[in-house]
mmCIF file of C-alpha atoms in Angstrom:
data_model
loop_
_atom_site.group_PDB
_atom_site.id
_atom_site.type_symbol
_atom_site.label_atom_id
_atom_site.label_comp_id
_atom_site.label_asym_id
_atom_site.label_seq_id
_atom_site.Cartn_x
_atom_site.Cartn_y
_atom_site.Cartn_z
ATOM 1 C CA UNK I 1 -77.996 98.206 25.100
ATOM 2 C CA UNK I 2 -80.944 98.463 22.707
ATOM 3 C CA UNK I 3 -82.604 95.774 20.641
ATOM 4 C CA UNK I 4 -80.834 94.731 17.406
ATOM 5 C CA UNK I 5 -81.996 96.466 14.220
ATOM 6 C CA UNK I 6 -82.738 94.570 11.008
ATOM 7 C CA UNK I 7 -82.994 96.711 7.874
ATOM 8 C CA UNK I 8 -85.067 95.133 5.088
ATOM 9 C CA UNK I 9 -84.940 96.703 1.613
ATOM 10 C CA UNK I 10 -87.172 95.631 -1.287
ATOM 11 C CA UNK I 11 -85.757 95.693 -4.829
ATOM 12 C CA UNK I 12 -87.376 94.911 -8.171
ATOM 13 C CA UNK I 13 -89.186 96.429 -11.143
ATOM 14 C CA UNK I 14 -91.750 99.146 -10.543
ATOM 15 C CA UNK I 15 -94.860 97.045 -11.223
ATOM 16 C CA UNK I 16 -94.118 93.927 -9.148
ATOM 17 C CA UNK I 17 -96.069 95.202 -6.128
ATOM 18 C CA UNK I 18 -93.309 96.168 -3.665
ATOM 19 C CA UNK I 19 -95.384 99.005 -2.217
ATOM 20 C CA UNK I 20 -98.377 96.679 -1.901
ATOM 21 C CA UNK I 21 -96.264 94.161 0.015
ATOM 22 C CA UNK I 22 -95.151 96.930 2.363
ATOM 23 C CA UNK I 23 -98.767 98.023 2.766
ATOM 24 C CA UNK I 24 -99.371 94.602 4.331
ATOM 25 C CA UNK I 25 -96.563 95.257 6.816
ATOM 26 C CA UNK I 26 -98.000 98.661 7.682
ATOM 27 C CA UNK I 27 -101.443 97.161 8.274
ATOM 28 C CA UNK I 28 -99.820 94.924 10.889
ATOM 29 C CA UNK I 29 -98.763 97.882 13.014
ATOM 30 C CA UNK I 30 -95.592 99.308 11.469
ATOM 31 C CA UNK I 31 -94.979 102.997 12.166
ATOM 32 C CA UNK I 32 -93.713 105.418 9.537
ATOM 33 C CA UNK I 33 -90.344 106.974 10.358
ATOM 34 C CA UNK I 34 -88.188 109.644 8.728
ATOM 35 C CA UNK I 35 -84.400 109.656 8.602
ATOM 36 C CA UNK I 36 -83.381 113.291 8.293
ATOM 37 C CA UNK I 37 -79.744 112.527 7.479
ATOM 38 C CA UNK I 38 -80.678 110.927 4.155
ATOM 39 C CA UNK I 39 -84.157 112.414 3.644
ATOM 40 C CA UNK I 40 -85.938 109.073 3.293
ATOM 41 C CA UNK I 41 -89.030 107.465 4.793
ATOM 42 C CA UNK I 42 -89.161 103.934 6.117
ATOM 43 C CA UNK I 43 -91.415 101.809 8.307
ATOM 44 C CA UNK I 44 -90.458 100.386 11.659
ATOM 45 C CA UNK I 45 -91.825 97.882 14.156
ATOM 46 C CA UNK I 46 -90.459 96.061 17.186
ATOM 47 C CA UNK I 47 -90.978 92.305 16.872
ATOM 48 C CA UNK I 48 -90.884 89.873 19.769
ATOM 49 C CA UNK I 49 -90.023 86.213 19.405
ATOM 50 C CA UNK I 50 -90.069 83.222 21.773
ATOM 51 C CA UNK I 51 -87.691 83.267 24.741
ATOM 52 C CA UNK I 52 -88.154 87.053 24.977
ATOM 53 C CA UNK I 53 -85.947 87.822 21.989
ATOM 54 C CA UNK I 54 -86.744 91.133 20.296
ATOM 55 C CA UNK I 55 -85.693 92.930 17.132
ATOM 56 C CA UNK I 56 -86.467 96.299 15.557
ATOM 57 C CA UNK I 57 -87.399 95.721 11.905
ATOM 58 C CA UNK I 58 -87.003 98.614 9.466
ATOM 59 C CA UNK I 59 -88.649 98.212 6.048
ATOM 60 C CA UNK I 60 -87.401 100.370 3.167
ATOM 61 C CA UNK I 61 -89.114 100.595 -0.234
ATOM 62 C CA UNK I 62 -87.315 102.045 -3.274
ATOM 63 C CA UNK I 63 -90.685 102.749 -4.896
ATOM 64 C CA UNK I 64 -90.556 103.111 -8.674
ATOM 65 C CA UNK I 65 -86.848 103.904 -8.841
ATOM 66 C CA UNK I 66 -84.845 102.108 -11.487
ATOM 67 C CA UNK I 67 -81.482 100.399 -11.271
ATOM 68 C CA UNK I 68 -79.567 103.546 -12.239
ATOM 69 C CA UNK I 69 -81.125 105.782 -9.579
ATOM 70 C CA UNK I 70 -78.596 107.736 -7.526
ATOM 71 C CA UNK I 71 -80.806 107.222 -4.456
ATOM 72 C CA UNK I 72 -80.374 103.439 -4.418
ATOM 73 C CA UNK I 73 -77.144 103.584 -2.431
ATOM 74 C CA UNK I 74 -78.959 105.372 0.400
ATOM 75 C CA UNK I 75 -81.681 102.740 0.522
ATOM 76 C CA UNK I 76 -79.177 99.893 0.446
ATOM 77 C CA UNK I 77 -76.656 101.330 2.905
ATOM 78 C CA UNK I 78 -76.586 99.220 6.056
ATOM 79 C CA UNK I 79 -79.165 96.733 4.756
ATOM 80 C CA UNK I 80 -79.350 93.457 6.660
ATOM 81 C CA UNK I 81 -81.866 91.736 4.381
ATOM 82 C CA UNK I 82 -82.853 92.330 0.766
ATOM 83 C CA UNK I 83 -86.045 91.040 -0.840
ATOM 84 C CA UNK I 84 -85.420 90.643 -4.573
ATOM 85 C CA UNK I 85 -89.013 90.917 -5.812
ATOM 86 C CA UNK I 86 -90.732 89.853 -9.031
ATOM 87 C CA UNK I 87 -94.270 89.266 -10.283
ATOM 88 C CA UNK I 88 -95.034 85.584 -10.955
ATOM 89 C CA UNK I 89 -97.356 86.654 -13.811
ATOM 90 C CA UNK I 90 -94.688 88.806 -15.490
ATOM 91 C CA UNK I 91 -91.763 86.994 -17.114
ATOM 92 C CA UNK I 92 -89.835 90.233 -17.724
ATOM 93 C CA UNK I 93 -89.852 91.160 -14.036
ATOM 94 C CA UNK I 94 -88.217 87.791 -13.356
ATOM 95 C CA UNK I 95 -85.708 88.132 -16.208
ATOM 96 C CA UNK I 96 -84.663 91.573 -14.941
ATOM 97 C CA UNK I 97 -83.607 90.143 -11.574
ATOM 98 C CA UNK I 98 -80.148 89.387 -12.956
ATOM 99 C CA UNK I 99 -79.689 93.129 -13.467
ATOM 100 C CA UNK I 100 -81.087 93.975 -10.031
ATOM 101 C CA UNK I 101 -78.548 91.635 -8.479
ATOM 102 C CA UNK I 102 -75.794 93.898 -9.787
ATOM 103 C CA UNK I 103 -76.882 96.716 -7.449
ATOM 104 C CA UNK I 104 -76.846 94.475 -4.367
ATOM 105 C CA UNK I 105 -73.836 95.244 -2.142
ATOM 106 C CA UNK I 106 -71.338 92.384 -2.041
ATOM 107 C CA UNK I 107 -69.020 93.670 0.681
ATOM 108 C CA UNK I 108 -71.259 92.918 3.678
ATOM 109 C CA UNK I 109 -70.951 89.383 5.047
ATOM 110 C CA UNK I 110 -74.088 89.773 7.166
ATOM 111 C CA UNK I 111 -76.341 90.709 4.236
ATOM 112 C CA UNK I 112 -78.993 88.086 3.417
ATOM 113 C CA UNK I 113 -80.724 88.140 0.017
ATOM 114 C CA UNK I 114 -84.040 86.349 -0.590
ATOM 115 C CA UNK I 115 -85.991 85.852 -3.806
ATOM 116 C CA UNK I 116 -89.640 86.908 -3.454
ATOM 117 C CA UNK I 117 -92.358 86.081 -5.988
ATOM 118 C CA UNK I 118 -95.497 88.207 -5.577
ATOM 119 C CA UNK I 119 -99.104 87.773 -6.852
ATOM 120 C CA UNK I 120 -99.378 84.012 -6.273
ATOM 121 C CA UNK I 121 -103.139 84.516 -5.881
ATOM 122 C CA UNK I 122 -103.254 84.846 -9.691
ATOM 123 C CA UNK I 123 -102.614 81.141 -10.149
ATOM 124 C CA UNK I 124 -104.074 80.809 -13.642
ATOM 125 C CA UNK I 125 -101.904 83.690 -14.928
ATOM 126 C CA UNK I 126 -98.644 82.459 -13.474
ATOM 127 C CA UNK I 127 -95.795 82.247 -15.992
ATOM 128 C CA UNK I 128 -92.775 81.841 -13.688
ATOM 129 C CA UNK I 129 -92.678 78.270 -12.399
ATOM 130 C CA UNK I 130 -91.624 77.081 -8.970
ATOM 131 C CA UNK I 131 -88.731 75.246 -10.611
ATOM 132 C CA UNK I 132 -87.494 78.495 -12.183
ATOM 133 C CA UNK I 133 -87.857 80.256 -8.828
ATOM 134 C CA UNK I 134 -85.848 77.589 -7.006
ATOM 135 C CA UNK I 135 -83.238 77.406 -9.774
ATOM 136 C CA UNK I 136 -82.595 81.147 -9.470
ATOM 137 C CA UNK I 137 -82.090 80.847 -5.717
ATOM 138 C CA UNK I 138 -79.631 77.995 -6.220
ATOM 139 C CA UNK I 139 -77.783 79.582 -9.149
ATOM 140 C CA UNK I 140 -77.066 82.799 -7.275
ATOM 141 C CA UNK I 141 -76.546 81.157 -3.872
ATOM 142 C CA UNK I 142 -79.261 83.254 -2.235
ATOM 143 C CA UNK I 143 -80.301 82.643 1.360
ATOM 144 C CA UNK I 144 -83.730 81.396 0.326
ATOM 145 C CA UNK I 145 -86.955 82.344 -1.397
ATOM 146 C CA UNK I 146 -90.611 83.026 -0.698
ATOM 147 C CA UNK I 147 -93.831 83.077 -2.708
ATOM 148 C CA UNK I 148 -96.512 85.429 -1.431
ATOM 149 C CA UNK I 149 -99.473 87.617 -2.304
ATOM 150 C CA UNK I 150 -99.792 91.233 -1.252
ATOM 151 C CA UNK I 151 -103.438 91.093 -2.379
ATOM 152 C CA UNK I 152 -104.532 88.169 -0.186
ATOM 153 C CA UNK I 153 -101.814 88.532 2.448
ATOM 154 C CA UNK I 154 -100.750 84.919 1.985
ATOM 155 C CA UNK I 155 -97.240 84.272 3.352
ATOM 156 C CA UNK I 156 -96.404 87.992 3.778
ATOM 157 C CA UNK I 157 -96.203 88.277 7.564
ATOM 158 C CA UNK I 158 -94.816 84.748 7.870
ATOM 159 C CA UNK I 159 -91.931 85.594 5.523
ATOM 160 C CA UNK I 160 -91.119 88.890 7.215
ATOM 161 C CA UNK I 161 -91.094 87.444 10.724
ATOM 162 C CA UNK I 162 -89.060 84.456 9.577
ATOM 163 C CA UNK I 163 -86.285 86.547 7.995
ATOM 164 C CA UNK I 164 -86.220 88.992 10.916
ATOM 165 C CA UNK I 165 -85.808 86.112 13.357
ATOM 166 C CA UNK I 166 -83.108 84.473 11.242
ATOM 167 C CA UNK I 167 -81.201 87.753 11.095
ATOM 168 C CA UNK I 168 -80.665 87.576 14.863
ATOM 169 C CA UNK I 169 -80.001 83.840 14.927
ATOM 170 C CA UNK I 170 -83.504 82.649 15.827
ATOM 171 C CA UNK I 171 -85.130 79.869 13.771
ATOM 172 C CA UNK I 172 -88.906 79.886 14.244
ATOM 173 C CA UNK I 173 -90.652 76.513 14.256
ATOM 174 C CA UNK I 174 -93.486 75.674 11.874
ATOM 175 C CA UNK I 175 -95.864 75.895 14.832
ATOM 176 C CA UNK I 176 -94.670 79.420 15.644
ATOM 177 C CA UNK I 177 -94.806 80.546 12.007
ATOM 178 C CA UNK I 178 -98.403 79.408 11.496
ATOM 179 C CA UNK I 179 -99.624 82.267 13.700
ATOM 180 C CA UNK I 180 -98.600 84.667 10.920
ATOM 181 C CA UNK I 181 -100.470 82.811 8.180
ATOM 182 C CA UNK I 182 -103.307 84.367 6.194
ATOM 183 C CA UNK I 183 -105.724 82.400 3.991
ATOM 184 C CA UNK I 184 -105.164 82.355 0.243
ATOM 185 C CA UNK I 185 -107.858 84.204 -1.688
ATOM 186 C CA UNK I 186 -107.825 83.572 -5.424
ATOM 187 C CA UNK I 187 -108.308 86.645 -7.600
ATOM 188 C CA UNK I 188 -110.691 86.004 -10.497
ATOM 189 C CA UNK I 189 -109.921 87.658 -13.808
ATOM 190 C CA UNK I 190 -112.909 88.519 -15.965
ATOM 191 C CA UNK I 191 -111.589 91.306 -18.182
ATOM 192 C CA UNK I 192 -110.958 90.835 -21.880
ATOM 193 C CA UNK I 193 -107.220 91.436 -21.601
ATOM 194 C CA UNK I 194 -106.842 89.164 -18.552
ATOM 195 C CA UNK I 195 -106.013 92.024 -16.186
ATOM 196 C CA UNK I 196 -107.146 92.334 -12.580
ATOM 197 C CA UNK I 197 -108.231 95.333 -10.583
ATOM 198 C CA UNK I 198 -105.292 95.014 -8.192
ATOM 199 C CA UNK I 199 -102.788 94.797 -11.064
ATOM 200 C CA UNK I 200 -104.327 97.872 -12.682
ATOM 201 C CA UNK I 201 -104.288 99.719 -9.363
ATOM 202 C CA UNK I 202 -100.614 98.946 -8.802
ATOM 203 C CA UNK I 203 -99.656 100.103 -12.291
ATOM 204 C CA UNK I 204 -101.804 103.216 -11.951
ATOM 205 C CA UNK I 205 -100.083 104.101 -8.694
ATOM 206 C CA UNK I 206 -96.646 103.567 -10.246
ATOM 207 C CA UNK I 207 -97.671 105.782 -13.183
ATOM 208 C CA UNK I 208 -98.904 108.541 -10.853
ATOM 209 C CA UNK I 209 -95.619 108.446 -8.928
ATOM 210 C CA UNK I 210 -93.589 108.678 -12.138
ATOM 211 C CA UNK I 211 -95.705 111.583 -13.464
ATOM 212 C CA UNK I 212 -95.309 113.425 -10.154
ATOM 213 C CA UNK I 213 -91.526 112.952 -10.304
ATOM 214 C CA UNK I 214 -91.397 114.241 -13.884
ATOM 215 C CA UNK I 215 -93.441 117.331 -12.985
ATOM 216 C CA UNK I 216 -91.151 117.990 -10.016
ATOM 217 C CA UNK I 217 -88.049 117.694 -12.199
ATOM 218 C CA UNK I 218 -89.576 119.997 -14.821
ATOM 219 C CA UNK I 219 -90.442 122.570 -12.154
ATOM 220 C CA UNK I 220 -86.887 122.511 -10.819
ATOM 221 C CA UNK I 221 -85.517 122.919 -14.343
ATOM 222 C CA UNK I 222 -87.756 125.951 -14.962
ATOM 223 C CA UNK I 223 -86.684 127.513 -11.668
ATOM 224 C CA UNK I 224 -83.036 127.001 -12.588
ATOM 225 C CA UNK I 225 -83.536 128.727 -15.957
ATOM 226 C CA UNK I 226 -85.284 131.679 -14.348
#
């Protein structure tokens, strides 16, 4: 009998930094996999916890897809954990979470949903308060919430290991979790419009992905006409 598999899927608006969060996972030794049956990529790593308990964690990123994408069902099928992601400096990304909740499967009793606020390194630009974060978790009876930074790495690995352990019934102690901590590095904003390089890079990447998708769709349409 193999190790249990935990499938983690990240949902949220295109500019909240989901791919950047996953990049932190990949840097920690996740391997890219390909599921031929659905034609999707995901990242995988075997995690080991105290008392020789192991789990295979699969991380799936929907990229820049929106809530009406026909591909969402494939990403969400069989999910064990969902990270509902928003940008703490972007009020709209937080407001849109109510809509994202509508695409979360409700039939699975073993599905755990967590609220995740990204970009906490941008403290002086934060517009979504901790109270609002906690109120959302309570209102929708989520399994919990995390605040992290894909830029600095703060709380990323800790959160991932904690939810993976919980998914197999293991509660890591504070002492055990501290080994996954990374120091907080504040990002200084010095541009006139209060943007940061990492925010611009994330948006630029999202824009490139969208342009590539549009070109691909246009090419297919031209081929169909011919």
